[in-house]
Amino acid sequence: MILGLSIILLLVLFVPFTIPFVERNLEVFLFIMGIAAVIVSGVLNKGLVLKALEDPIQITIAVIVAGVIFKWLQKPFEKGIKGISRILPFRLFLALIIILLGIISSVITAIIAALVLVAIVSVLELDRTSEVRFVILACYSIGMGAVLTPVGEPLSTIATSKLNEDFFYLLKLIGPDVIPGIIAFGILAIILIHPTKKVWGLKANHGKESFVDILIRGFKVYLFVMALTLLGAGFEPFIKRFLLDINPFILYWINMISAVLDNATLAAAEISSEMDEPTIKAILLGLLISGGMLIPGNIPNIIAAGKLNIKSVEWARFGVPIGLIAMGIYFIVIVLFG
């Protein structure tokens, strides 16, 4: 059984990263791998099936509802952004946007927050370097903030479900660590972004979404979370065998692989209800911070980079140093304060 789960885990972690067709159809691939994992581990039963059907409901509804609202309000929203950006000092405006997106992403979902970010960038008049830095800092903020509720992103949905905890558990567990981080990324925008007259800025590649597009995105989120629920249940024997006794500080740094691998998938493979809270916190913070380093690390990165045509090298040049510094600071916080 352990050998079979090890093979499935390797396939889940590396096949999407190496085969473009699988990456484009990630939800279906993970669903197949989830079915394989629960069969190999012998945990497939009616209760698990019902749980897999139920877990994605809240986040799917949130994605669809927020998507419809944003579709209706997109034009006045873009006009409002232009007006506010002219009133406030510009770098303060960017900082406030980063902080606000990070905080509300746990309600409107990381997906919609990323689409809002793209809409904001499309109406700003910045040079490319400034826009890239703004997008990366905002994606760090969104990626961290969205985890505070189960509707924010698949990682938080899966973590809450696997731990059998209530809606506000993650907010209580890592909110005191995450919220200062969100504010810090906003402050970094004031320090590190120095806008100049717009030359070769980012060009948004986003047309008007139809209601069908919104529903399709909702279905993909539903299938993705269902797949992660199955994978999480299937990997439980693997977790008990290899991860429960590992020092949380080691798990924290191991999770830097979240820079290139989807952090929700890693959460499904790593988190167990048998872990203590310091270990869970170390796992989550390691995943969240390193997930911002490179484009494949989390959903906001993928959406923003894809729609704004940001290159991997551009992202890494700024995203990796910021992530490494943040990882170091949070590691000190974990060691000193638990």
PDB file of C-alpha atoms in Angstrom, residues 16-207:
ATOM      1  CA  PRO A  16       1.332  18.380 -13.870  1.00  0.00           C
ATOM      2  CA  PHE A  17       4.585  20.304 -13.667  1.00  0.00           C
ATOM      3  CA  THR A  18       6.155  18.428 -16.580  1.00  0.00           C
ATOM      4  CA  ILE A  19       3.256  17.657 -18.967  1.00  0.00           C
ATOM      5  CA  PRO A  20       1.357  20.714 -20.279  1.00  0.00           C
ATOM      6  CA  PHE A  21      -1.761  18.699 -21.233  1.00  0.00           C
ATOM      7  CA  VAL A  22      -2.121  17.474 -17.650  1.00  0.00           C
ATOM      8  CA  GLU A  23      -1.523  20.969 -16.290  1.00  0.00           C
ATOM      9  CA  ARG A  24      -4.358  22.304 -18.470  1.00  0.00           C
ATOM     10  CA  ASN A  25      -6.665  19.561 -17.197  1.00  0.00           C
ATOM     11  CA  LEU A  26      -5.393  19.461 -13.616  1.00  0.00           C
ATOM     12  CA  GLU A  27      -8.801  18.984 -11.991  1.00  0.00           C
ATOM     13  CA  VAL A  28      -9.548  15.799 -13.943  1.00  0.00           C
ATOM     14  CA  PHE A  29      -6.059  14.418 -13.377  1.00  0.00           C
ATOM     15  CA  LEU A  30      -6.210  15.011  -9.620  1.00  0.00           C
ATOM     16  CA  PHE A  31      -9.689  13.477  -9.450  1.00  0.00           C
ATOM     17  CA  ILE A  32      -8.367  10.298 -11.097  1.00  0.00           C
ATOM     18  CA  MET A  33      -5.378  10.265  -8.742  1.00  0.00           C
ATOM     19  CA  GLY A  34      -7.717  10.811  -5.779  1.00  0.00           C
ATOM     20  CA  ILE A  35      -9.827   7.820  -6.741  1.00  0.00           C
ATOM     21  CA  ALA A  36      -6.655   5.753  -7.139  1.00  0.00           C
ATOM     22  CA  ALA A  37      -5.349   6.879  -3.716  1.00  0.00           C
ATOM     23  CA  VAL A  38      -8.502   5.951  -1.779  1.00  0.00           C
ATOM     24  CA  ILE A  39      -8.702   2.578  -3.542  1.00  0.00           C
ATOM     25  CA  VAL A  40      -5.051   1.762  -2.817  1.00  0.00           C
ATOM     26  CA  SER A  41      -5.367   2.816   0.832  1.00  0.00           C
ATOM     27  CA  GLY A  42      -8.690   1.014   1.230  1.00  0.00           C
ATOM     28  CA  VAL A  43     -10.615   3.988   2.646  1.00  0.00           C
ATOM     29  CA  LEU A  44     -13.221   4.375  -0.098  1.00  0.00           C
ATOM     30  CA  ASN A  45     -16.687   4.222   1.444  1.00  0.00           C
ATOM     31  CA  LYS A  46     -20.060   5.947   1.335  1.00  0.00           C
ATOM     32  CA  GLY A  47     -19.106   8.418   4.076  1.00  0.00           C
ATOM     33  CA  LEU A  48     -16.017   9.569   2.199  1.00  0.00           C
ATOM     34  CA  VAL A  49     -17.963   9.949  -1.050  1.00  0.00           C
ATOM     35  CA  LEU A  50     -20.545  12.135   0.689  1.00  0.00           C
ATOM     36  CA  LYS A  51     -17.765  14.208   2.287  1.00  0.00           C
ATOM     37  CA  ALA A  52     -16.057  14.651  -1.101  1.00  0.00           C
ATOM     38  CA  LEU A  53     -19.363  15.826  -2.576  1.00  0.00           C
ATOM     39  CA  GLU A  54     -20.026  18.210   0.317  1.00  0.00           C
ATOM     40  CA  ASP A  55     -16.608  19.821   0.917  1.00  0.00           C
ATOM     41  CA  PRO A  56     -16.498  21.886  -2.320  1.00  0.00           C
ATOM     42  CA  ILE A  57     -19.994  23.377  -2.013  1.00  0.00           C
ATOM     43  CA  GLN A  58     -19.190  26.517   0.002  1.00  0.00           C
ATOM     44  CA  ILE A  59     -16.157  27.622  -2.006  1.00  0.00           C
ATOM     45  CA  THR A  60     -17.885  26.827  -5.311  1.00  0.00           C
ATOM     46  CA  ILE A  61     -20.885  28.978  -4.395  1.00  0.00           C
ATOM     47  CA  ALA A  62     -18.542  31.765  -3.267  1.00  0.00           C
ATOM     48  CA  VAL A  63     -16.610  31.653  -6.546  1.00  0.00           C
ATOM     49  CA  ILE A  64     -19.769  31.752  -8.681  1.00  0.00           C
ATOM     50  CA  VAL A  65     -21.564  34.459  -6.677  1.00  0.00           C
ATOM     51  CA  ALA A  66     -18.475  36.677  -6.439  1.00  0.00           C
ATOM     52  CA  GLY A  67     -17.815  36.137 -10.154  1.00  0.00           C
ATOM     53  CA  VAL A  68     -21.331  37.235 -11.105  1.00  0.00           C
ATOM     54  CA  ILE A  69     -21.155  40.310  -8.858  1.00  0.00           C
ATOM     55  CA  PHE A  70     -17.772  41.304 -10.283  1.00  0.00           C
ATOM     56  CA  LYS A  71     -19.121  40.862 -13.847  1.00  0.00           C
ATOM     57  CA  TRP A  72     -21.967  43.282 -13.086  1.00  0.00           C
ATOM     58  CA  LEU A  73     -19.752  45.828 -11.334  1.00  0.00           C
ATOM     59  CA  GLN A  74     -16.568  45.622 -13.420  1.00  0.00           C
ATOM     60  CA  LYS A  75     -17.041  48.826 -15.446  1.00  0.00           C
ATOM     61  CA  PRO A  76     -17.998  51.120 -12.537  1.00  0.00           C
ATOM     62  CA  PHE A  77     -15.282  49.440 -10.463  1.00  0.00           C
ATOM     63  CA  GLU A  78     -12.607  50.299 -13.039  1.00  0.00           C
ATOM     64  CA  LYS A  79     -13.835  53.908 -13.227  1.00  0.00           C
ATOM     65  CA  GLY A  80     -13.770  54.129  -9.440  1.00  0.00           C
ATOM     66  CA  ILE A  81     -10.209  52.801  -9.295  1.00  0.00           C
ATOM     67  CA  LYS A  82      -9.073  55.500 -11.730  1.00  0.00           C
ATOM     68  CA  GLY A  83     -10.709  58.194  -9.655  1.00  0.00           C
ATOM     69  CA  ILE A  84      -9.326  57.012  -6.307  1.00  0.00           C
ATOM     70  CA  SER A  85      -5.812  56.588  -7.738  1.00  0.00           C
ATOM     71  CA  ARG A  86      -5.806  60.276  -8.681  1.00  0.00           C
ATOM     72  CA  ILE A  87      -6.880  61.415  -5.202  1.00  0.00           C
ATOM     73  CA  LEU A  88      -4.500  59.400  -2.985  1.00  0.00           C
ATOM     74  CA  PRO A  89      -0.684  59.489  -3.067  1.00  0.00           C
ATOM     75  CA  PHE A  90      -0.018  56.793  -5.643  1.00  0.00           C
ATOM     76  CA  ARG A  91       2.241  54.475  -3.669  1.00  0.00           C
ATOM     77  CA  LEU A  92      -0.114  54.692  -0.684  1.00  0.00           C
ATOM     78  CA  PHE A  93      -2.945  53.769  -3.043  1.00  0.00           C
ATOM     79  CA  LEU A  94      -1.027  50.674  -4.207  1.00  0.00           C
ATOM     80  CA  ALA A  95      -0.290  49.668  -0.608  1.00  0.00           C
ATOM     81  CA  LEU A  96      -3.946  49.987   0.400  1.00  0.00           C
ATOM     82  CA  ILE A  97      -5.046  47.895  -2.607  1.00  0.00           C
ATOM     83  CA  ILE A  98      -2.586  45.136  -1.655  1.00  0.00           C
ATOM     84  CA  ILE A  99      -3.782  45.107   1.958  1.00  0.00           C
ATOM     85  CA  LEU A 100      -7.475  45.263   1.031  1.00  0.00           C
ATOM     86  CA  LEU A 101      -7.227  42.435  -1.522  1.00  0.00           C
ATOM     87  CA  GLY A 102      -5.409  40.288   1.022  1.00  0.00           C
ATOM     88  CA  ILE A 103      -8.056  40.825   3.674  1.00  0.00           C
ATOM     89  CA  ILE A 104     -11.156  40.391   1.491  1.00  0.00           C
ATOM     90  CA  SER A 105      -9.761  37.438  -0.478  1.00  0.00           C
ATOM     91  CA  SER A 106     -10.923  35.147   2.319  1.00  0.00           C
ATOM     92  CA  VAL A 107     -14.491  36.260   1.528  1.00  0.00           C
ATOM     93  CA  ILE A 108     -14.562  36.835  -2.241  1.00  0.00           C
ATOM     94  CA  THR A 109     -12.087  33.947  -2.845  1.00  0.00           C
ATOM     95  CA  ALA A 110      -8.508  34.100  -4.122  1.00  0.00           C
ATOM     96  CA  ILE A 111      -9.727  33.546  -7.688  1.00  0.00           C
ATOM     97  CA  ILE A 112     -11.970  36.596  -7.763  1.00  0.00           C
ATOM     98  CA  ALA A 113      -9.396  38.674  -5.865  1.00  0.00           C
ATOM     99  CA  ALA A 114      -6.870  37.836  -8.582  1.00  0.00           C
ATOM    100  CA  LEU A 115      -9.353  38.875 -11.297  1.00  0.00           C
ATOM    101  CA  VAL A 116      -9.971  42.139  -9.432  1.00  0.00           C
ATOM    102  CA  LEU A 117      -6.194  42.659  -9.318  1.00  0.00           C
ATOM    103  CA  VAL A 118      -5.976  42.174 -13.088  1.00  0.00           C
ATOM    104  CA  ALA A 119      -8.778  44.711 -13.603  1.00  0.00           C
ATOM    105  CA  ILE A 120      -6.951  47.225 -11.402  1.00  0.00           C
ATOM    106  CA  VAL A 121      -3.649  46.795 -13.235  1.00  0.00           C
ATOM    107  CA  SER A 122      -5.413  47.195 -16.590  1.00  0.00           C
ATOM    108  CA  VAL A 123      -6.509  50.745 -15.716  1.00  0.00           C
ATOM    109  CA  LEU A 124      -3.319  51.932 -14.001  1.00  0.00           C
ATOM    110  CA  GLU A 125      -0.624  53.789 -15.892  1.00  0.00           C
ATOM    111  CA  LEU A 126       2.621  52.310 -14.618  1.00  0.00           C
ATOM    112  CA  ASP A 127       5.898  51.159 -16.085  1.00  0.00           C
ATOM    113  CA  ARG A 128       6.264  47.392 -16.474  1.00  0.00           C
ATOM    114  CA  THR A 129       8.698  46.938 -13.584  1.00  0.00           C
ATOM    115  CA  SER A 130       6.397  48.727 -11.151  1.00  0.00           C
ATOM    116  CA  GLU A 131       3.361  46.802 -12.355  1.00  0.00           C
ATOM    117  CA  VAL A 132       5.129  43.450 -12.024  1.00  0.00           C
ATOM    118  CA  ARG A 133       6.247  44.268  -8.489  1.00  0.00           C
ATOM    119  CA  PHE A 134       2.736  45.430  -7.586  1.00  0.00           C
ATOM    120  CA  VAL A 135       1.177  42.239  -8.938  1.00  0.00           C
ATOM    121  CA  ILE A 136       3.640  39.970  -7.119  1.00  0.00           C
ATOM    122  CA  LEU A 137       3.204  41.729  -3.770  1.00  0.00           C
ATOM    123  CA  ALA A 138      -0.572  41.648  -4.227  1.00  0.00           C
ATOM    124  CA  CYS A 139      -0.490  37.925  -5.038  1.00  0.00           C
ATOM    125  CA  TYR A 140       1.536  37.244  -1.894  1.00  0.00           C
ATOM    126  CA  SER A 141      -1.104  39.157   0.050  1.00  0.00           C
ATOM    127  CA  ILE A 142      -4.035  37.370  -1.631  1.00  0.00           C
ATOM    128  CA  GLY A 143      -2.421  33.942  -1.285  1.00  0.00           C
ATOM    129  CA  MET A 144      -1.925  34.441   2.436  1.00  0.00           C
ATOM    130  CA  GLY A 145      -5.201  36.193   3.218  1.00  0.00           C
ATOM    131  CA  ALA A 146      -7.436  33.751   1.350  1.00  0.00           C
ATOM    132  CA  VAL A 147      -6.506  30.919   3.706  1.00  0.00           C
ATOM    133  CA  LEU A 148      -8.247  32.533   6.654  1.00  0.00           C
ATOM    134  CA  THR A 149     -11.649  31.015   5.810  1.00  0.00           C
ATOM    135  CA  PRO A 150     -12.686  27.763   4.086  1.00  0.00           C
ATOM    136  CA  VAL A 151     -14.227  29.687   1.164  1.00  0.00           C
ATOM    137  CA  GLY A 152     -11.053  31.635   0.413  1.00  0.00           C
ATOM    138  CA  GLU A 153      -9.155  29.014  -1.569  1.00  0.00           C
ATOM    139  CA  PRO A 154      -8.919  25.228  -1.987  1.00  0.00           C
ATOM    140  CA  LEU A 155      -6.017  24.970   0.486  1.00  0.00           C
ATOM    141  CA  SER A 156      -8.097  26.397   3.326  1.00  0.00           C
ATOM    142  CA  THR A 157     -11.117  24.316   2.317  1.00  0.00           C
ATOM    143  CA  ILE A 158      -9.081  21.116   2.473  1.00  0.00           C
ATOM    144  CA  ALA A 159      -7.215  22.049   5.669  1.00  0.00           C
ATOM    145  CA  THR A 160     -10.448  22.870   7.521  1.00  0.00           C
ATOM    146  CA  SER A 161     -12.095  19.674   6.287  1.00  0.00           C
ATOM    147  CA  LYS A 162      -9.171  17.383   7.125  1.00  0.00           C
ATOM    148  CA  LEU A 163      -8.857  18.861  10.596  1.00  0.00           C
ATOM    149  CA  ASN A 164     -12.625  18.644  11.197  1.00  0.00           C
ATOM    150  CA  GLU A 165     -12.658  22.217  12.453  1.00  0.00           C
ATOM    151  CA  ASP A 166     -15.136  25.101  12.276  1.00  0.00           C
ATOM    152  CA  PHE A 167     -15.319  27.998   9.823  1.00  0.00           C
ATOM    153  CA  PHE A 168     -13.093  30.355  11.830  1.00  0.00           C
ATOM    154  CA  TYR A 169     -10.449  27.840  12.937  1.00  0.00           C
ATOM    155  CA  LEU A 170      -7.736  28.954  10.500  1.00  0.00           C
ATOM    156  CA  LEU A 171      -8.420  32.611  11.255  1.00  0.00           C
ATOM    157  CA  LYS A 172      -7.789  31.896  14.931  1.00  0.00           C
ATOM    158  CA  LEU A 173      -4.793  29.622  14.275  1.00  0.00           C
ATOM    159  CA  ILE A 174      -2.750  31.673  11.811  1.00  0.00           C
ATOM    160  CA  GLY A 175      -4.638  34.972  11.538  1.00  0.00           C
ATOM    161  CA  PRO A 176      -2.276  36.665  14.055  1.00  0.00           C
ATOM    162  CA  ASP A 177       0.626  35.643  11.797  1.00  0.00           C
ATOM    163  CA  VAL A 178      -0.999  36.232   8.411  1.00  0.00           C
ATOM    164  CA  ILE A 179      -2.626  39.647   8.913  1.00  0.00           C
ATOM    165  CA  PRO A 180       0.647  41.430   9.874  1.00  0.00           C
ATOM    166  CA  GLY A 181       2.212  39.784   6.809  1.00  0.00           C
ATOM    167  CA  ILE A 182      -0.503  41.203   4.566  1.00  0.00           C
ATOM    168  CA  ILE A 183       0.123  44.679   6.003  1.00  0.00           C
ATOM    169  CA  ALA A 184       3.881  44.196   5.543  1.00  0.00           C
ATOM    170  CA  PHE A 185       3.439  43.412   1.829  1.00  0.00           C
ATOM    171  CA  GLY A 186       1.456  46.643   1.493  1.00  0.00           C
ATOM    172  CA  ILE A 187       4.236  48.606   3.188  1.00  0.00           C
ATOM    173  CA  LEU A 188       6.778  46.971   0.858  1.00  0.00           C
ATOM    174  CA  ALA A 189       4.865  48.458  -2.075  1.00  0.00           C
ATOM    175  CA  ILE A 190       5.558  51.946  -0.709  1.00  0.00           C
ATOM    176  CA  ILE A 191       9.257  51.126  -0.301  1.00  0.00           C
ATOM    177  CA  LEU A 192       9.972  49.053  -3.425  1.00  0.00           C
ATOM    178  CA  ILE A 193       7.683  50.476  -6.112  1.00  0.00           C
ATOM    179  CA  HIS A 194       8.838  53.707  -7.769  1.00  0.00           C
ATOM    180  CA  PRO A 195       6.458  54.406 -10.664  1.00  0.00           C
ATOM    181  CA  THR A 196       7.669  56.253 -13.738  1.00  0.00           C
ATOM    182  CA  LYS A 197       5.870  57.397 -16.858  1.00  0.00           C
ATOM    183  CA  LYS A 198       4.222  54.361 -18.427  1.00  0.00           C
ATOM    184  CA  VAL A 199       6.586  52.619 -20.837  1.00  0.00           C
ATOM    185  CA  TRP A 200       5.859  49.072 -21.936  1.00  0.00           C
ATOM    186  CA  GLY A 201       3.457  48.400 -19.121  1.00  0.00           C
ATOM    187  CA  LEU A 202       1.567  45.167 -18.646  1.00  0.00           C
ATOM    188  CA  LYS A 203      -1.234  44.563 -21.103  1.00  0.00           C
ATOM    189  CA  ALA A 204      -4.235  42.835 -19.595  1.00  0.00           C
ATOM    190  CA  ASN A 205      -5.550  39.915 -21.591  1.00  0.00           C
ATOM    191  CA  HIS A 206      -9.043  39.655 -20.154  1.00  0.00           C
ATOM    192  CA  GLY A 207     -12.254  39.953 -22.094  1.00  0.00           C
TER     193      GLY A 207
END
